[in-house]
């Protein structure tokens, strides 16, 4: 995370997160510093720099983590369905009906998470454009409603 202190950028360390599928550490994103450009050139000394949109990144990250969790659970359910199917035991085959229903429900949940992500991300982009053009921010109001 980057904070502005006394007109200078100060970097704060973020702990890496773990990838649920591989168990490997994922480094947090480095702040994207976009220099204010003059006619397509590089940022000049003394000009302000923008940092990446932490709120947008957090929205994406949170949604992707939710989706990954649901997909990991579906993988476990699919493995159980396969095991039950291979066993050919009637009770296990009956259990597969509810497991498959749960898998279908989870797929709907993933779809809903992605839909919400799209709406939230779009709202953040629109809000940033409005603020950039001199309007007031409404994100505090909308984020408290959900």
CSV table of N, CA and C in Angstrom, one decimal:
chain,number,residue,atom,x,y,z
A,1,UNK,N,0.8,-1.2,0.0
A,1,UNK,CA,0.0,0.0,0.0
A,1,UNK,C,0.9,1.2,0.0
A,2,UNK,N,0.4,2.3,-0.7
A,2,UNK,CA,1.2,3.5,-0.7
A,2,UNK,C,0.4,4.6,0.0
A,3,UNK,N,1.1,5.4,0.8
A,3,UNK,CA,0.5,6.5,1.5
A,3,UNK,C,1.2,7.8,1.1
A,4,UNK,N,0.5,8.9,1.0
A,4,UNK,CA,1.1,10.1,0.8
A,4,UNK,C,1.5,10.8,2.1
A,5,UNK,N,2.7,11.1,2.3
A,5,UNK,CA,3.1,11.8,3.5
A,5,UNK,C,4.0,12.9,3.1
A,6,UNK,N,3.7,14.1,3.5
A,6,UNK,CA,4.5,15.3,3.3
A,6,UNK,C,4.9,15.4,1.8
A,7,UNK,N,3.9,15.2,0.9
A,7,UNK,CA,4.1,15.3,-0.5
A,7,UNK,C,5.1,14.3,-1.1
A,8,UNK,N,5.4,13.2,-0.4
A,8,UNK,CA,6.2,12.2,-1.0
A,8,UNK,C,5.6,10.9,-0.8
A,9,UNK,N,5.9,9.9,-1.7
A,9,UNK,CA,5.3,8.6,-1.6
A,9,UNK,C,6.1,7.7,-0.7
A,10,UNK,N,5.4,7.0,0.3
A,10,UNK,CA,6.1,6.1,1.2
A,10,UNK,C,5.5,4.8,1.0
A,11,UNK,N,6.4,3.8,0.7
A,11,UNK,CA,5.9,2.4,0.5
A,11,UNK,C,5.7,1.7,1.8
A,12,UNK,N,4.6,0.9,1.9
A,12,UNK,CA,4.4,0.0,3.0
A,12,UNK,C,4.5,-1.4,2.5
A,13,UNK,N,5.1,-2.3,3.3
A,13,UNK,CA,5.2,-3.7,2.9
A,13,UNK,C,3.8,-4.3,3.1
A,14,UNK,N,3.4,-5.2,2.2
A,14,UNK,CA,2.2,-6.0,2.3
A,14,UNK,C,2.7,-7.5,2.3
A,15,UNK,N,2.0,-8.3,3.2
A,15,UNK,CA,2.4,-9.7,3.3
A,15,UNK,C,1.9,-10.4,2.0
A,16,UNK,N,2.6,-11.4,1.5
A,16,UNK,CA,2.1,-12.1,0.4
A,16,UNK,C,1.0,-13.0,0.8
A,17,UNK,N,0.1,-13.3,-0.2
A,17,UNK,CA,-1.0,-14.2,0.1
A,17,UNK,C,-0.7,-15.6,-0.6
A,18,UNK,N,-1.4,-16.6,-0.2
A,18,UNK,CA,-1.2,-17.9,-0.8
A,18,UNK,C,-2.2,-18.2,-1.9
A,19,UNK,N,-1.7,-18.8,-3.0
A,19,UNK,CA,-2.6,-19.3,-4.1
A,19,UNK,C,-3.2,-20.6,-3.6
A,20,UNK,N,-4.6,-20.6,-3.5
A,20,UNK,CA,-5.3,-21.8,-3.0
A,20,UNK,C,-5.1,-23.0,-3.9
A,21,UNK,N,-4.8,-22.9,-5.2
A,21,UNK,CA,-4.7,-24.0,-6.1
A,21,UNK,C,-3.3,-24.7,-6.0
A,22,UNK,N,-2.2,-23.8,-5.8
A,22,UNK,CA,-0.9,-24.3,-5.9
A,22,UNK,C,-0.2,-24.3,-4.5
A,23,UNK,N,-0.7,-23.5,-3.6
A,23,UNK,CA,-0.1,-23.3,-2.3
A,23,UNK,C,1.2,-22.4,-2.3
A,24,UNK,N,1.4,-21.7,-3.4
A,24,UNK,CA,2.6,-20.9,-3.5
A,24,UNK,C,2.2,-19.5,-3.1
A,25,UNK,N,3.2,-18.7,-2.7
A,25,UNK,CA,3.0,-17.3,-2.2
A,25,UNK,C,2.8,-16.4,-3.5
A,26,UNK,N,1.9,-15.5,-3.3
A,26,UNK,CA,1.7,-14.5,-4.4
A,26,UNK,C,2.0,-13.2,-3.8
A,27,UNK,N,2.9,-12.5,-4.4
A,27,UNK,CA,3.3,-11.1,-3.9
A,27,UNK,C,2.2,-10.2,-4.2
A,28,UNK,N,2.0,-9.2,-3.2
A,28,UNK,CA,0.9,-8.2,-3.5
A,28,UNK,C,1.3,-7.3,-4.6
A,29,UNK,N,0.4,-6.7,-5.2
A,29,UNK,CA,0.7,-5.8,-6.4
A,29,UNK,C,1.6,-4.6,-6.0
A,30,UNK,N,2.5,-4.3,-6.8
A,30,UNK,CA,3.2,-3.0,-6.6
A,30,UNK,C,2.4,-1.9,-7.0
A,31,UNK,N,2.4,-0.8,-6.3
A,31,UNK,CA,1.6,0.3,-6.7
A,31,UNK,C,2.0,0.8,-8.1
A,32,UNK,N,1.0,1.0,-8.9
A,32,UNK,CA,1.3,1.5,-10.2
A,32,UNK,C,1.3,3.0,-10.1
A,33,UNK,N,2.4,3.6,-10.5
A,33,UNK,CA,2.6,5.0,-10.4
A,33,UNK,C,2.6,5.6,-11.8
A,34,UNK,N,1.6,6.3,-12.1
A,34,UNK,CA,1.4,6.8,-13.5
A,34,UNK,C,1.8,8.3,-13.4
A,35,UNK,N,2.9,8.7,-14.0
A,35,UNK,CA,3.3,10.1,-14.0
A,35,UNK,C,2.4,10.9,-14.9
A,36,UNK,N,2.2,12.1,-14.5
A,36,UNK,CA,1.4,13.1,-15.3
A,36,UNK,C,2.3,13.4,-16.5
A,37,UNK,N,1.7,13.1,-17.6
A,37,UNK,CA,2.5,13.3,-18.8
A,37,UNK,C,2.3,14.6,-19.5
A,38,UNK,N,3.3,15.1,-20.2
A,38,UNK,CA,3.2,16.3,-20.9
A,38,UNK,C,3.4,15.9,-22.4
A,39,UNK,N,2.2,15.7,-23.1
A,39,UNK,CA,2.3,15.4,-24.5
A,39,UNK,C,2.9,14.1,-24.8
A,40,UNK,N,2.6,13.1,-24.0
A,40,UNK,CA,3.0,11.7,-24.2
A,40,UNK,C,4.4,11.4,-23.7
A,41,UNK,N,5.1,12.4,-23.1
A,41,UNK,CA,6.5,12.1,-22.6
A,41,UNK,C,6.5,11.6,-21.2
A,42,UNK,N,7.6,11.4,-20.7
A,42,UNK,CA,7.8,11.0,-19.3
A,42,UNK,C,7.4,12.1,-18.3
A,43,UNK,N,7.0,11.7,-17.1
A,43,UNK,CA,6.7,12.7,-16.1
A,43,UNK,C,7.9,13.5,-15.8
A,44,UNK,N,7.7,14.8,-15.6
A,44,UNK,CA,8.7,15.7,-15.3
A,44,UNK,C,8.9,15.8,-13.8
A,45,UNK,N,10.2,16.2,-13.4
A,45,UNK,CA,10.4,16.4,-12.0
A,45,UNK,C,9.5,17.4,-11.4
A,46,UNK,N,9.0,17.1,-10.2
A,46,UNK,CA,8.1,18.0,-9.5
A,46,UNK,C,6.6,17.8,-9.8
A,47,UNK,N,6.3,17.0,-10.9
A,47,UNK,CA,4.9,16.8,-11.2
A,47,UNK,C,4.4,15.7,-10.3
A,48,UNK,N,3.1,15.7,-10.0
A,48,UNK,CA,2.4,14.7,-9.1
A,48,UNK,C,2.4,13.4,-9.8
A,49,UNK,N,2.4,12.3,-9.0
A,49,UNK,CA,2.2,11.0,-9.5
A,49,UNK,C,0.9,10.4,-8.9
A,50,UNK,N,0.2,9.5,-9.7
A,50,UNK,CA,-1.0,8.9,-9.2
A,50,UNK,C,-0.5,7.5,-8.7
A,51,UNK,N,-1.2,7.0,-7.7
A,51,UNK,CA,-0.9,5.6,-7.3
A,51,UNK,C,-2.1,4.7,-7.8
A,52,UNK,N,-1.9,3.4,-7.8
A,52,UNK,CA,-3.0,2.6,-8.2
A,52,UNK,C,-4.2,2.7,-7.4
A,53,UNK,N,-5.3,2.4,-7.9
A,53,UNK,CA,-6.6,2.5,-7.2
A,53,UNK,C,-6.7,1.3,-6.2
A,54,UNK,N,-6.4,1.6,-5.0
A,54,UNK,CA,-6.4,0.5,-3.9
A,54,UNK,C,-7.8,-0.1,-3.8
A,55,UNK,N,-8.8,0.8,-3.8
A,55,UNK,CA,-10.2,0.3,-3.7
A,55,UNK,C,-10.6,-0.7,-4.8
A,56,UNK,N,-10.2,-0.3,-6.0
A,56,UNK,CA,-10.5,-1.2,-7.2
A,56,UNK,C,-9.7,-2.5,-7.1
A,57,UNK,N,-8.5,-2.4,-6.7
A,57,UNK,CA,-7.7,-3.6,-6.5
A,57,UNK,C,-8.3,-4.5,-5.4
A,58,UNK,N,-8.7,-3.9,-4.3
A,58,UNK,CA,-9.3,-4.7,-3.2
A,58,UNK,C,-10.6,-5.4,-3.7
A,59,UNK,N,-11.4,-4.6,-4.5
A,59,UNK,CA,-12.7,-5.2,-5.0
A,59,UNK,C,-12.4,-6.4,-5.8
A,60,UNK,N,-11.4,-6.3,-6.8
A,60,UNK,CA,-11.1,-7.4,-7.6
A,60,UNK,C,-10.5,-8.6,-6.8
A,61,UNK,N,-9.6,-8.3,-5.9
A,61,UNK,CA,-9.0,-9.3,-5.1
A,61,UNK,C,-10.0,-10.1,-4.3
A,62,UNK,N,-10.9,-9.3,-3.6
A,62,UNK,CA,-11.9,-10.0,-2.7
A,62,UNK,C,-12.8,-10.9,-3.6
A,63,UNK,N,-13.3,-10.4,-4.7
A,63,UNK,CA,-14.1,-11.2,-5.6
A,63,UNK,C,-13.4,-12.5,-6.1
A,64,UNK,N,-12.2,-12.3,-6.5
A,64,UNK,CA,-11.5,-13.5,-7.1
A,64,UNK,C,-11.2,-14.5,-6.0
A,65,UNK,N,-11.0,-14.0,-4.8
A,65,UNK,CA,-10.8,-15.0,-3.7
A,65,UNK,C,-12.1,-15.7,-3.4
A,66,UNK,N,-13.2,-15.0,-3.4
A,66,UNK,CA,-14.5,-15.7,-3.2
A,66,UNK,C,-14.7,-16.8,-4.2
A,67,UNK,N,-14.5,-16.4,-5.5
A,67,UNK,CA,-14.7,-17.3,-6.6
A,67,UNK,C,-13.8,-18.5,-6.5
A,68,UNK,N,-12.5,-18.3,-6.1
A,68,UNK,CA,-11.5,-19.4,-6.0
A,68,UNK,C,-12.0,-20.3,-4.9
A,69,UNK,N,-12.5,-19.8,-3.8
A,69,UNK,CA,-13.0,-20.6,-2.7
A,69,UNK,C,-14.1,-21.5,-3.1
A,70,UNK,N,-15.1,-21.0,-3.9
A,70,UNK,CA,-16.2,-21.7,-4.4
A,70,UNK,C,-15.7,-22.8,-5.4
A,71,UNK,N,-14.8,-22.4,-6.2
A,71,UNK,CA,-14.3,-23.4,-7.2
A,71,UNK,C,-13.5,-24.5,-6.6
A,72,UNK,N,-12.8,-24.2,-5.5
A,72,UNK,CA,-12.0,-25.2,-4.8
A,72,UNK,C,-13.0,-26.2,-4.1
A,73,UNK,N,-14.1,-25.7,-3.6
A,73,UNK,CA,-15.1,-26.5,-3.0
A,73,UNK,C,-15.8,-27.4,-4.0
A,74,UNK,N,-16.0,-26.8,-5.2
A,74,UNK,CA,-16.6,-27.6,-6.3
A,74,UNK,C,-15.7,-28.7,-6.7
A,75,UNK,N,-14.4,-28.5,-6.8
A,75,UNK,CA,-13.4,-29.5,-7.1
A,75,UNK,C,-13.5,-30.7,-6.2
A,76,UNK,N,-13.7,-30.4,-4.9
A,76,UNK,CA,-13.8,-31.4,-3.9
A,76,UNK,C,-15.1,-32.2,-4.1
A,77,UNK,N,-16.2,-31.5,-4.4
A,77,UNK,CA,-17.5,-32.1,-4.6
A,77,UNK,C,-17.4,-33.0,-5.8
A,78,UNK,N,-16.8,-32.6,-6.9
A,78,UNK,CA,-16.7,-33.4,-8.1
A,78,UNK,C,-15.8,-34.6,-7.8
A,79,UNK,N,-14.8,-34.5,-7.1
A,79,UNK,CA,-14.0,-35.7,-6.7
A,79,UNK,C,-14.9,-36.7,-5.9
A,80,UNK,N,-15.7,-36.2,-5.0
A,80,UNK,CA,-16.6,-37.1,-4.3
A,80,UNK,C,-17.6,-37.7,-5.2
A,81,UNK,N,-18.2,-37.0,-6.1
A,81,UNK,CA,-19.1,-37.5,-7.1
A,81,UNK,C,-18.4,-38.6,-7.9
A,82,UNK,N,-17.2,-38.4,-8.4
A,82,UNK,CA,-16.5,-39.4,-9.1
A,82,UNK,C,-16.2,-40.7,-8.3
A,83,UNK,N,-15.9,-40.4,-7.1
A,83,UNK,CA,-15.6,-41.6,-6.2
A,83,UNK,C,-16.9,-42.4,-6.0
A,84,UNK,N,-18.0,-41.7,-5.7
A,84,UNK,CA,-19.3,-42.4,-5.5
A,84,UNK,C,-19.7,-43.1,-6.8
A,85,UNK,N,-19.5,-42.5,-7.9
A,85,UNK,CA,-19.8,-43.2,-9.2
A,85,UNK,C,-19.0,-44.4,-9.4
A,86,UNK,N,-17.7,-44.3,-9.2
A,86,UNK,CA,-16.8,-45.5,-9.3
A,86,UNK,C,-17.2,-46.7,-8.4
A,87,UNK,N,-17.7,-46.3,-7.2
A,87,UNK,CA,-18.0,-47.3,-6.2
A,87,UNK,C,-19.3,-48.2,-6.7
A,88,UNK,N,-20.2,-47.5,-7.4
A,88,UNK,CA,-21.4,-48.2,-7.9
A,88,UNK,C,-22.3,-48.7,-6.8
A,89,UNK,N,-22.1,-48.2,-5.6
A,89,UNK,CA,-22.9,-48.5,-4.4
A,89,UNK,C,-24.2,-47.6,-4.5
A,90,UNK,N,-25.3,-48.3,-4.5
A,90,UNK,CA,-26.6,-47.5,-4.7
A,90,UNK,C,-26.7,-46.3,-3.8
A,91,UNK,N,-26.4,-46.4,-2.5
A,91,UNK,CA,-26.5,-45.3,-1.6
A,91,UNK,C,-25.6,-44.1,-2.0
A,92,UNK,N,-24.4,-44.5,-2.5
A,92,UNK,CA,-23.5,-43.4,-2.9
A,92,UNK,C,-24.0,-42.7,-4.2
A,93,UNK,N,-24.6,-43.5,-5.1
A,93,UNK,CA,-25.2,-42.9,-6.3
A,93,UNK,C,-26.3,-42.0,-6.0
A,94,UNK,N,-27.1,-42.3,-4.9
A,94,UNK,CA,-28.2,-41.4,-4.5
A,94,UNK,C,-27.6,-40.1,-3.9
A,95,UNK,N,-26.5,-40.2,-3.2
A,95,UNK,CA,-25.8,-39.1,-2.6
A,95,UNK,C,-25.3,-38.1,-3.7
A,96,UNK,N,-25.0,-38.7,-4.9
A,96,UNK,CA,-24.5,-37.8,-6.0
A,96,UNK,C,-25.5,-36.8,-6.5
A,97,UNK,N,-26.8,-37.2,-6.3
A,97,UNK,CA,-27.9,-36.2,-6.7
A,97,UNK,C,-27.7,-34.9,-6.0
A,98,UNK,N,-27.6,-35.0,-4.7
A,98,UNK,CA,-27.5,-33.8,-3.9
A,98,UNK,C,-26.2,-33.1,-4.1
A,99,UNK,N,-25.1,-33.9,-4.3
A,99,UNK,CA,-23.8,-33.3,-4.5
A,99,UNK,C,-23.8,-32.5,-5.9
A,100,UNK,N,-24.4,-33.1,-6.9
A,100,UNK,CA,-24.5,-32.4,-8.2
A,100,UNK,C,-25.4,-31.1,-8.1
A,101,UNK,N,-26.4,-31.2,-7.3
A,101,UNK,CA,-27.3,-30.0,-7.1
A,101,UNK,C,-26.4,-28.9,-6.4
A,102,UNK,N,-25.6,-29.3,-5.4
A,102,UNK,CA,-24.8,-28.3,-4.7
A,102,UNK,C,-23.7,-27.7,-5.7
A,103,UNK,N,-23.2,-28.5,-6.6
A,103,UNK,CA,-22.2,-28.0,-7.6
A,103,UNK,C,-22.9,-27.0,-8.5
A,104,UNK,N,-24.1,-27.3,-8.9
A,104,UNK,CA,-24.9,-26.4,-9.8
A,104,UNK,C,-25.2,-25.1,-9.0
A,105,UNK,N,-25.5,-25.2,-7.8
A,105,UNK,CA,-25.8,-24.0,-7.0
A,105,UNK,C,-24.5,-23.2,-6.8
A,106,UNK,N,-23.4,-23.8,-6.7
A,106,UNK,CA,-22.1,-23.1,-6.6
A,106,UNK,C,-21.7,-22.4,-7.9
A,107,UNK,N,-22.0,-23.0,-9.0
A,107,UNK,CA,-21.8,-22.4,-10.3
A,107,UNK,C,-22.6,-21.1,-10.4
A,108,UNK,N,-23.9,-21.2,-9.9
A,108,UNK,CA,-24.7,-20.0,-9.9
A,108,UNK,C,-24.1,-18.9,-9.0
A,109,UNK,N,-23.6,-19.4,-7.9
A,109,UNK,CA,-22.9,-18.4,-7.0
A,109,UNK,C,-21.7,-17.7,-7.6
A,110,UNK,N,-20.9,-18.5,-8.3
A,110,UNK,CA,-19.8,-17.9,-9.0
A,110,UNK,C,-20.2,-16.9,-10.1
A,111,UNK,N,-21.3,-17.2,-10.8
A,111,UNK,CA,-21.8,-16.3,-11.8
A,111,UNK,C,-22.3,-15.0,-11.1
A,112,UNK,N,-22.9,-15.1,-9.9
A,112,UNK,CA,-23.4,-14.0,-9.2
A,112,UNK,C,-22.2,-13.1,-8.7
A,113,UNK,N,-21.2,-13.8,-8.2
A,113,UNK,CA,-20.0,-13.0,-7.7
A,113,UNK,C,-19.4,-12.2,-8.9
A,114,UNK,N,-19.3,-12.9,-10.0
A,114,UNK,CA,-18.7,-12.1,-11.2
A,114,UNK,C,-19.6,-11.0,-11.6
A,115,UNK,N,-20.9,-11.2,-11.6
A,115,UNK,CA,-21.9,-10.2,-11.9
A,115,UNK,C,-21.7,-9.0,-11.0
A,116,UNK,N,-21.7,-9.3,-9.7
A,116,UNK,CA,-21.5,-8.2,-8.7
A,116,UNK,C,-20.2,-7.5,-8.9
A,117,UNK,N,-19.1,-8.3,-9.2
A,117,UNK,CA,-17.8,-7.7,-9.4
A,117,UNK,C,-17.9,-6.7,-10.6
A,118,UNK,N,-18.6,-7.1,-11.7
A,118,UNK,CA,-18.7,-6.2,-12.8
A,118,UNK,C,-19.4,-4.9,-12.5
A,119,UNK,N,-20.5,-5.0,-11.7
A,119,UNK,CA,-21.2,-3.8,-11.3
A,119,UNK,C,-20.4,-2.9,-10.4
A,120,UNK,N,-19.7,-3.6,-9.4
A,120,UNK,CA,-18.9,-2.8,-8.5
A,120,UNK,C,-17.7,-2.1,-9.1
A,121,UNK,N,-17.1,-2.8,-10.0
A,121,UNK,CA,-15.9,-2.3,-10.7
A,121,UNK,C,-16.4,-1.1,-11.6
A,122,UNK,N,-17.5,-1.3,-12.3
A,122,UNK,CA,-18.0,-0.3,-13.2
A,122,UNK,C,-18.4,1.0,-12.4
A,123,UNK,N,-19.0,0.8,-11.2
A,123,UNK,CA,-19.3,1.9,-10.3
A,123,UNK,C,-18.0,2.7,-9.9
A,124,UNK,N,-17.0,1.9,-9.5
A,124,UNK,CA,-15.7,2.5,-9.1
A,124,UNK,C,-15.2,3.4,-10.3
A,125,UNK,N,-15.1,2.8,-11.5
A,125,UNK,CA,-14.6,3.6,-12.6
A,125,UNK,C,-15.4,4.8,-12.9
A,126,UNK,N,-16.7,4.7,-12.9
A,126,UNK,CA,-17.6,5.9,-13.1
A,126,UNK,C,-17.4,6.9,-12.0
A,127,UNK,N,-17.2,6.5,-10.7
A,127,UNK,CA,-17.0,7.4,-9.6
A,127,UNK,C,-15.7,8.1,-9.8
A,128,UNK,N,-14.6,7.4,-10.2
A,128,UNK,CA,-13.3,8.0,-10.4
A,128,UNK,C,-13.4,9.1,-11.5
A,129,UNK,N,-14.1,8.8,-12.5
A,129,UNK,CA,-14.3,9.7,-13.6
A,129,UNK,C,-15.0,11.0,-13.2
A,130,UNK,N,-16.1,10.8,-12.4
A,130,UNK,CA,-16.8,11.9,-11.9
A,130,UNK,C,-16.0,12.8,-11.0
A,131,UNK,N,-15.2,12.1,-10.1
A,131,UNK,CA,-14.4,12.9,-9.1
A,131,UNK,C,-13.3,13.6,-9.9
A,132,UNK,N,-12.7,13.0,-10.9
A,132,UNK,CA,-11.7,13.6,-11.8
A,132,UNK,C,-12.2,14.8,-12.5
A,133,UNK,N,-13.5,14.7,-12.8
A,133,UNK,CA,-14.1,15.9,-13.6
A,133,UNK,C,-14.7,16.9,-12.6
A,134,UNK,N,-14.3,16.8,-11.3
A,134,UNK,CA,-14.8,17.9,-10.4
A,134,UNK,C,-16.0,17.6,-9.6
A,135,UNK,N,-16.6,16.4,-9.8
A,135,UNK,CA,-17.8,16.1,-9.1
A,135,UNK,C,-17.5,15.6,-7.7
A,136,UNK,N,-18.6,15.3,-6.9
A,136,UNK,CA,-18.4,14.8,-5.5
A,136,UNK,C,-18.4,13.3,-5.5
A,137,UNK,N,-17.8,12.7,-4.6
A,137,UNK,CA,-17.7,11.2,-4.5
A,137,UNK,C,-19.0,10.7,-3.8
A,138,UNK,N,-19.6,9.7,-4.4
A,138,UNK,CA,-20.7,9.0,-3.8
A,138,UNK,C,-20.4,7.6,-3.3
A,139,UNK,N,-19.1,7.2,-3.4
A,139,UNK,CA,-18.7,5.8,-3.0
A,139,UNK,C,-19.0,5.6,-1.5
A,140,UNK,N,-18.7,6.5,-0.7
A,140,UNK,CA,-19.0,6.3,0.8
A,140,UNK,C,-20.4,5.9,1.0
A,141,UNK,N,-21.3,6.6,0.3
A,141,UNK,CA,-22.7,6.3,0.5
A,141,UNK,C,-23.1,5.0,0.0
A,142,UNK,N,-22.7,4.6,-1.2
A,142,UNK,CA,-23.0,3.3,-1.8
A,142,UNK,C,-22.4,2.2,-1.1
A,143,UNK,N,-21.2,2.3,-0.7
A,143,UNK,CA,-20.5,1.2,0.0
A,143,UNK,C,-21.1,0.9,1.3
A,144,UNK,N,-21.7,1.8,2.0
A,144,UNK,CA,-22.3,1.6,3.3
A,144,UNK,C,-23.6,0.9,3.2
A,145,UNK,N,-24.3,1.0,2.0
A,145,UNK,CA,-25.6,0.5,1.8
A,145,UNK,C,-25.5,-1.0,1.6
A,146,UNK,N,-24.4,-1.6,1.1
A,146,UNK,CA,-24.3,-3.0,0.8
A,146,UNK,C,-23.9,-3.8,2.0
